[in-house]
C-alpha atoms as a printed R data frame, in Angstrom:
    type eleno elety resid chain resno       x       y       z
1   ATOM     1    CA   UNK     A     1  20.765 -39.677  27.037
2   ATOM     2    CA   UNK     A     2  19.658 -36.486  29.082
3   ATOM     3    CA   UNK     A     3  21.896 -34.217  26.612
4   ATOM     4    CA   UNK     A     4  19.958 -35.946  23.194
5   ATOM     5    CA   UNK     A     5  16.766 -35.139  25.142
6   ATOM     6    CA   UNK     A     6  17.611 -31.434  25.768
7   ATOM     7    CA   UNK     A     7  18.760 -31.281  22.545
8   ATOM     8    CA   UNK     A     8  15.456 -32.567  21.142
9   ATOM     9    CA   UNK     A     9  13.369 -30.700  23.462
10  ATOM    10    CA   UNK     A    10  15.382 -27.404  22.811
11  ATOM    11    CA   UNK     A    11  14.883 -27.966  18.442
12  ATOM    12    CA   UNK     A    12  11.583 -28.837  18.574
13  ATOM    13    CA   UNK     A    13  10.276 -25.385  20.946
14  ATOM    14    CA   UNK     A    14  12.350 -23.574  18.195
15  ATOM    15    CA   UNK     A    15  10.854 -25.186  15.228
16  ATOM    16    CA   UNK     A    16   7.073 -24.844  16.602
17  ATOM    17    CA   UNK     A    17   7.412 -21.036  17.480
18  ATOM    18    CA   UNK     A    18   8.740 -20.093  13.812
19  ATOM    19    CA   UNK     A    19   6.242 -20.863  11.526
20  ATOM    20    CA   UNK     A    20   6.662 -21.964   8.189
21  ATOM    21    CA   UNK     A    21  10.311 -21.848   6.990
22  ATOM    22    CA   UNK     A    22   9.070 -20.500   3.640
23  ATOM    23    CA   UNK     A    23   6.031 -18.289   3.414
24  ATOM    24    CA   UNK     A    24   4.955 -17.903  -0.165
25  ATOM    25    CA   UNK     A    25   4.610 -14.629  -0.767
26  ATOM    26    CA   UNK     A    26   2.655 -15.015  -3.997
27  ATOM    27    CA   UNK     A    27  -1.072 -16.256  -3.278
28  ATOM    28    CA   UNK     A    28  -4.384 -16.465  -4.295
29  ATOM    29    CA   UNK     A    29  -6.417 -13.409  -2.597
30  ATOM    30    CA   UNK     A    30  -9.945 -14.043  -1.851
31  ATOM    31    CA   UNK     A    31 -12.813 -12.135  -1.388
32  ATOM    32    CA   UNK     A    32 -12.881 -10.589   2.027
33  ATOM    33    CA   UNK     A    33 -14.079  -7.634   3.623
34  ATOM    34    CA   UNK     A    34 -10.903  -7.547   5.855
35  ATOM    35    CA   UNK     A    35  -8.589  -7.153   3.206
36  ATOM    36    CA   UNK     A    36  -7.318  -3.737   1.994
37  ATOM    37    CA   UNK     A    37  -4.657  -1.955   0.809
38  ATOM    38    CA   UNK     A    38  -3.756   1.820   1.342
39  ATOM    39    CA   UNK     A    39  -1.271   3.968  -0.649
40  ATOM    40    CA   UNK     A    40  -0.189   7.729   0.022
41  ATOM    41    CA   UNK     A    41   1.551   9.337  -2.933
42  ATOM    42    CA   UNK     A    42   3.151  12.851  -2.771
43  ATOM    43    CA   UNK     A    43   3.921  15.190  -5.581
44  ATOM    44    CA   UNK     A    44   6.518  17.129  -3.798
45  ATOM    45    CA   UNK     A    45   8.402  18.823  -7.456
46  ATOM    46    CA   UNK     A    46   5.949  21.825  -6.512
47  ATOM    47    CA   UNK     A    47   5.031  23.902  -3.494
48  ATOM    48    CA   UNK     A    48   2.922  23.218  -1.519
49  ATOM    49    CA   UNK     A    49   3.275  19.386  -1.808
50  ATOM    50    CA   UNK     A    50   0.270  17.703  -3.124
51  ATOM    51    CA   UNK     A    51  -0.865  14.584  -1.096
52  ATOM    52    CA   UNK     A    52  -3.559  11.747  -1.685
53  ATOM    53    CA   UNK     A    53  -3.851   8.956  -0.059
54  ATOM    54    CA   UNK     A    54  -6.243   6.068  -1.068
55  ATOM    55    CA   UNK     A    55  -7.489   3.447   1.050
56  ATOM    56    CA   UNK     A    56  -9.312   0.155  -0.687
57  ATOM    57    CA   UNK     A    57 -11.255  -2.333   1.411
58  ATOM    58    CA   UNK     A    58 -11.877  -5.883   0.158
59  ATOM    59    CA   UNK     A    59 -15.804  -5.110   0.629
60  ATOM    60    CA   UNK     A    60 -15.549  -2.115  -2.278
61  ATOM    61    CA   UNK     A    61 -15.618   0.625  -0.251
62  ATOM    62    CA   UNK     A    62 -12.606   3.260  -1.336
63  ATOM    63    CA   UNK     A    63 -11.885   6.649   0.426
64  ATOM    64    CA   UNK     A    64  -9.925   9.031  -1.395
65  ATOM    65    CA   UNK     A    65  -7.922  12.202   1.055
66  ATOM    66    CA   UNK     A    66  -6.582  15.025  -1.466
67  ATOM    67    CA   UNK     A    67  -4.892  18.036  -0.683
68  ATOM    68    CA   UNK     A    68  -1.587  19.893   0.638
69  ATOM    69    CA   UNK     A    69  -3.109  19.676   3.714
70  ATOM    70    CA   UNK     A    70  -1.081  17.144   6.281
71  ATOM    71    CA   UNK     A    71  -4.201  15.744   7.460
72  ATOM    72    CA   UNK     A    72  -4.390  13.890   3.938
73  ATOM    73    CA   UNK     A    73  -1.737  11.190   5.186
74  ATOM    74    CA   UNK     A    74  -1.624  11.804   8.526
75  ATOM    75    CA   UNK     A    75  -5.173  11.928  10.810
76  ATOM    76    CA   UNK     A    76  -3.217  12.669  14.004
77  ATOM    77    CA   UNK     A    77  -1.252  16.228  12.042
78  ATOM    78    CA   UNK     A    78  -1.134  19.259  14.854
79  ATOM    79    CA   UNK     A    79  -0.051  22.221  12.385
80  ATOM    80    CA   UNK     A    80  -3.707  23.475  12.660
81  ATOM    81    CA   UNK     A    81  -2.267  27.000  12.321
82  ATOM    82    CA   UNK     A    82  -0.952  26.095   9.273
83  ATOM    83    CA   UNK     A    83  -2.043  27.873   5.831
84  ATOM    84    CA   UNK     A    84  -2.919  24.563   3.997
85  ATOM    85    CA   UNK     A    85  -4.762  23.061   6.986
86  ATOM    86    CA   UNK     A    86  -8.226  23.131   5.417
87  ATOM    87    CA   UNK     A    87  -6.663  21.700   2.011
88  ATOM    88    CA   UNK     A    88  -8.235  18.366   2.364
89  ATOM    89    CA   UNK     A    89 -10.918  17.034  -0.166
90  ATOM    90    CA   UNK     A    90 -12.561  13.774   0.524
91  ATOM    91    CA   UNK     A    91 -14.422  11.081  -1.788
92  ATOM    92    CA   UNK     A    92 -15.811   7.861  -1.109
93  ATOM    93    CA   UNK     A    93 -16.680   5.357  -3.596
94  ATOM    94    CA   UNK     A    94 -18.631   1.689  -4.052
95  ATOM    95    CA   UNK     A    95 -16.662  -0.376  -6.445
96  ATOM    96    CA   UNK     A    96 -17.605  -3.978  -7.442
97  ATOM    97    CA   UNK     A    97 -15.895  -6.796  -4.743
98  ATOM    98    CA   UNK     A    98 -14.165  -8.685  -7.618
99  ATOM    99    CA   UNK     A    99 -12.975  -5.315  -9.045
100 ATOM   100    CA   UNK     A   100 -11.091  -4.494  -5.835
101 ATOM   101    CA   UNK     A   101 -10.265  -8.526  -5.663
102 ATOM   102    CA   UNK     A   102  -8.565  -7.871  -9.073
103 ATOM   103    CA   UNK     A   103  -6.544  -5.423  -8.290
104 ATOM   104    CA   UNK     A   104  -5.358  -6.610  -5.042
105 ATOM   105    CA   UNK     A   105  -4.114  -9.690  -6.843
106 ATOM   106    CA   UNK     A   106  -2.254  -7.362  -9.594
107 ATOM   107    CA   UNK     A   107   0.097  -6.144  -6.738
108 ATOM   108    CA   UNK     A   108   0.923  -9.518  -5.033
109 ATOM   109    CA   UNK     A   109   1.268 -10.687  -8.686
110 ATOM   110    CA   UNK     A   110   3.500  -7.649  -8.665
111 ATOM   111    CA   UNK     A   111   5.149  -8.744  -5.656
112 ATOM   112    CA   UNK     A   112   3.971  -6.878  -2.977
113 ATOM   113    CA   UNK     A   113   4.522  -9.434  -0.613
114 ATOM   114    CA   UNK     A   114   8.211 -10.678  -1.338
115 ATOM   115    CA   UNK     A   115  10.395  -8.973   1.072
116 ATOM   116    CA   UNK     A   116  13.579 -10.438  -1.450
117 ATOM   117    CA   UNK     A   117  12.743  -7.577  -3.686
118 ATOM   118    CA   UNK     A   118  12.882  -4.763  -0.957
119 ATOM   119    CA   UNK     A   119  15.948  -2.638   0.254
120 ATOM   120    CA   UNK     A   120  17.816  -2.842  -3.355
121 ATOM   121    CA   UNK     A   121  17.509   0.980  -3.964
122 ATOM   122    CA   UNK     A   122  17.204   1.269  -7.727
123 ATOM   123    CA   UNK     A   123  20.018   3.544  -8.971
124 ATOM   124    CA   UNK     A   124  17.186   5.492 -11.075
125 ATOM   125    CA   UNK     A   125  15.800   7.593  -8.013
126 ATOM   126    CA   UNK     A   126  11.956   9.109  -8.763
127 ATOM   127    CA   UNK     A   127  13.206  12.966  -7.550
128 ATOM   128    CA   UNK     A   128  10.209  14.740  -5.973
129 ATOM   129    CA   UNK     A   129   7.627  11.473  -5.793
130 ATOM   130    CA   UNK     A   130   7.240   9.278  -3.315
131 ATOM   131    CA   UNK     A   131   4.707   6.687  -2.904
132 ATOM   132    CA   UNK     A   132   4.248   4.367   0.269
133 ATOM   133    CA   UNK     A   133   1.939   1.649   0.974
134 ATOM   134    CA   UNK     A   134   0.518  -0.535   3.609
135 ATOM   135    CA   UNK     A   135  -1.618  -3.621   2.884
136 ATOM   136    CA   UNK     A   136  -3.210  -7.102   4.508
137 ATOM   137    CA   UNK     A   137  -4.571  -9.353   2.479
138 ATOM   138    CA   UNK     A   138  -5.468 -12.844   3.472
139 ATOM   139    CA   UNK     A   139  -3.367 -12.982   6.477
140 ATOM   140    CA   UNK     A   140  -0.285 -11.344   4.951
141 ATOM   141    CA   UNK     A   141   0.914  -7.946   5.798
142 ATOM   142    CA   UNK     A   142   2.742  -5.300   4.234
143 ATOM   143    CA   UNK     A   143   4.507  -1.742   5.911
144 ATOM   144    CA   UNK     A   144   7.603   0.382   4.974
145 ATOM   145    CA   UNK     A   145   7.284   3.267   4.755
146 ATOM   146    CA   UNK     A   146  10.302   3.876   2.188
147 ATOM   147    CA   UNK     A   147   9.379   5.366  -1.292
148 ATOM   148    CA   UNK     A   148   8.497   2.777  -3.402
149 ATOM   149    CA   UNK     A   149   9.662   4.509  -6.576
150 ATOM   150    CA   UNK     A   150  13.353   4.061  -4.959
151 ATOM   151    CA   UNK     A   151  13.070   0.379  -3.866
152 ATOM   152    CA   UNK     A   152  10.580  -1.221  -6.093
153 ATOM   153    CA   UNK     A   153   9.702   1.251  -9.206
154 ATOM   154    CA   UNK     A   154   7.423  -1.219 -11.146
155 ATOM   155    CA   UNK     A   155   5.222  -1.757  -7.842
156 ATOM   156    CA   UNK     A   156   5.251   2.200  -7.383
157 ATOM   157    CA   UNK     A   157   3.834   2.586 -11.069
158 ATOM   158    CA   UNK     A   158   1.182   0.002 -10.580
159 ATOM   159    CA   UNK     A   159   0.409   1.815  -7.193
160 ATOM   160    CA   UNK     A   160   0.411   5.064  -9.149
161 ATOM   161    CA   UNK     A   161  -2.016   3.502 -11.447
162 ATOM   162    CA   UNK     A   162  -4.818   2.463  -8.421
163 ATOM   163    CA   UNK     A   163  -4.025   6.294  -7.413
164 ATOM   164    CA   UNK     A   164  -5.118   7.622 -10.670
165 ATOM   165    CA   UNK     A   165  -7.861   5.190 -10.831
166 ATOM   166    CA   UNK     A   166  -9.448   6.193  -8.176
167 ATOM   167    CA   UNK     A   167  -8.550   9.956  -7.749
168 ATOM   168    CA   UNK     A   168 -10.537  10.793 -10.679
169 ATOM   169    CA   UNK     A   169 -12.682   8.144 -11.727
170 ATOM   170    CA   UNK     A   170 -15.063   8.077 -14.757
171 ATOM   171    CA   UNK     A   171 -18.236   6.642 -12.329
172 ATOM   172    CA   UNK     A   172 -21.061   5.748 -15.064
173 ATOM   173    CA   UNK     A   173 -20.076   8.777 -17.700
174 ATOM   174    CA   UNK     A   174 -20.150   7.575 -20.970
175 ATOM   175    CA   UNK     A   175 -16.859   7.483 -22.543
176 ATOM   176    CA   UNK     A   176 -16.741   9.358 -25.912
């Protein structure tokens, strides 16, 4: 009787620290100023390497870091002496809530979330792009910082797309 009771005692302390056995990794994002999502691509087929790194809040607010600087994708870089170390342009935009909602839906759609389809390096490597992201979205998380174009390249072009959305957006011009 005292082992069955162990036993039980033992299953259920491992079953209430784990969580859900499956956590769908597909869901409905809402509205919220706490989500965001933040990508740095590099263009590194010329020298210096280009950088920009864009960073989306739920709320609308985007900031957009170009440059060969280091400080584009990294805030803590210490090559100060460096020739490129003033190479750092900075934008900041107010999009539309359900605009950024949109698109942070398009990537879990995409499957941003679904750690299955990570760490399959695709056998048609991206040479001299890489693209990283880091996201949380309605209490999911997302951080590797392995080039996307090598483990997931139809995330990395949708990522490449809110890049070039953002990098050099149109922002009330009338389209001809």
């Amino acid at each position: 009787m005292k082992l069955v009771r162990a036993v039980l005692v033992a299953v259920l302390g491992m079953v209430s620290g784990c969580g859900l056995f499956w956590d769908d990794p597909y869901i409905a994002v809402t509205s919220d100023a706490l989500n965001w999502v933040e990508i740095h691509y590099y263009n590194a087929s010329r020298e210096p390497v280009r950088r920009v790194a864009v960073r989306v809040t739920g709320a609308g607010f985007v900031t957009v870091k170009s440059g060969t600087s280091r400080l584009v994708s990294d805030s803590f870089a210490k090559n100060f002496q460096s020739s490129d170390w003033g190479d750092i342009r900075n934008m900041e935009y107010h999009v539309d809530a359900e605009h950024v909602r949109e698109i942070f839906q398009d990537l879990v759609n995409a499957g941003l979330f679904d750690r299955d389809k990570y760490f399959q390096s695709t056998k048609y490597p991206s040479p001299g792009r890489f693209i990283a992201v880091r996201a949380a979205m309605d209490n999911k998380t997302f951080s590797e910082p392995k080039n996307m174009f090598e483990e997931d390249p139809e995330l990395a072009e949708r990522l490449y797309n809110i890049v070039l959305e953002f990098k050099r957006p149109v922002l009330g011009r009338k389209q001809k």
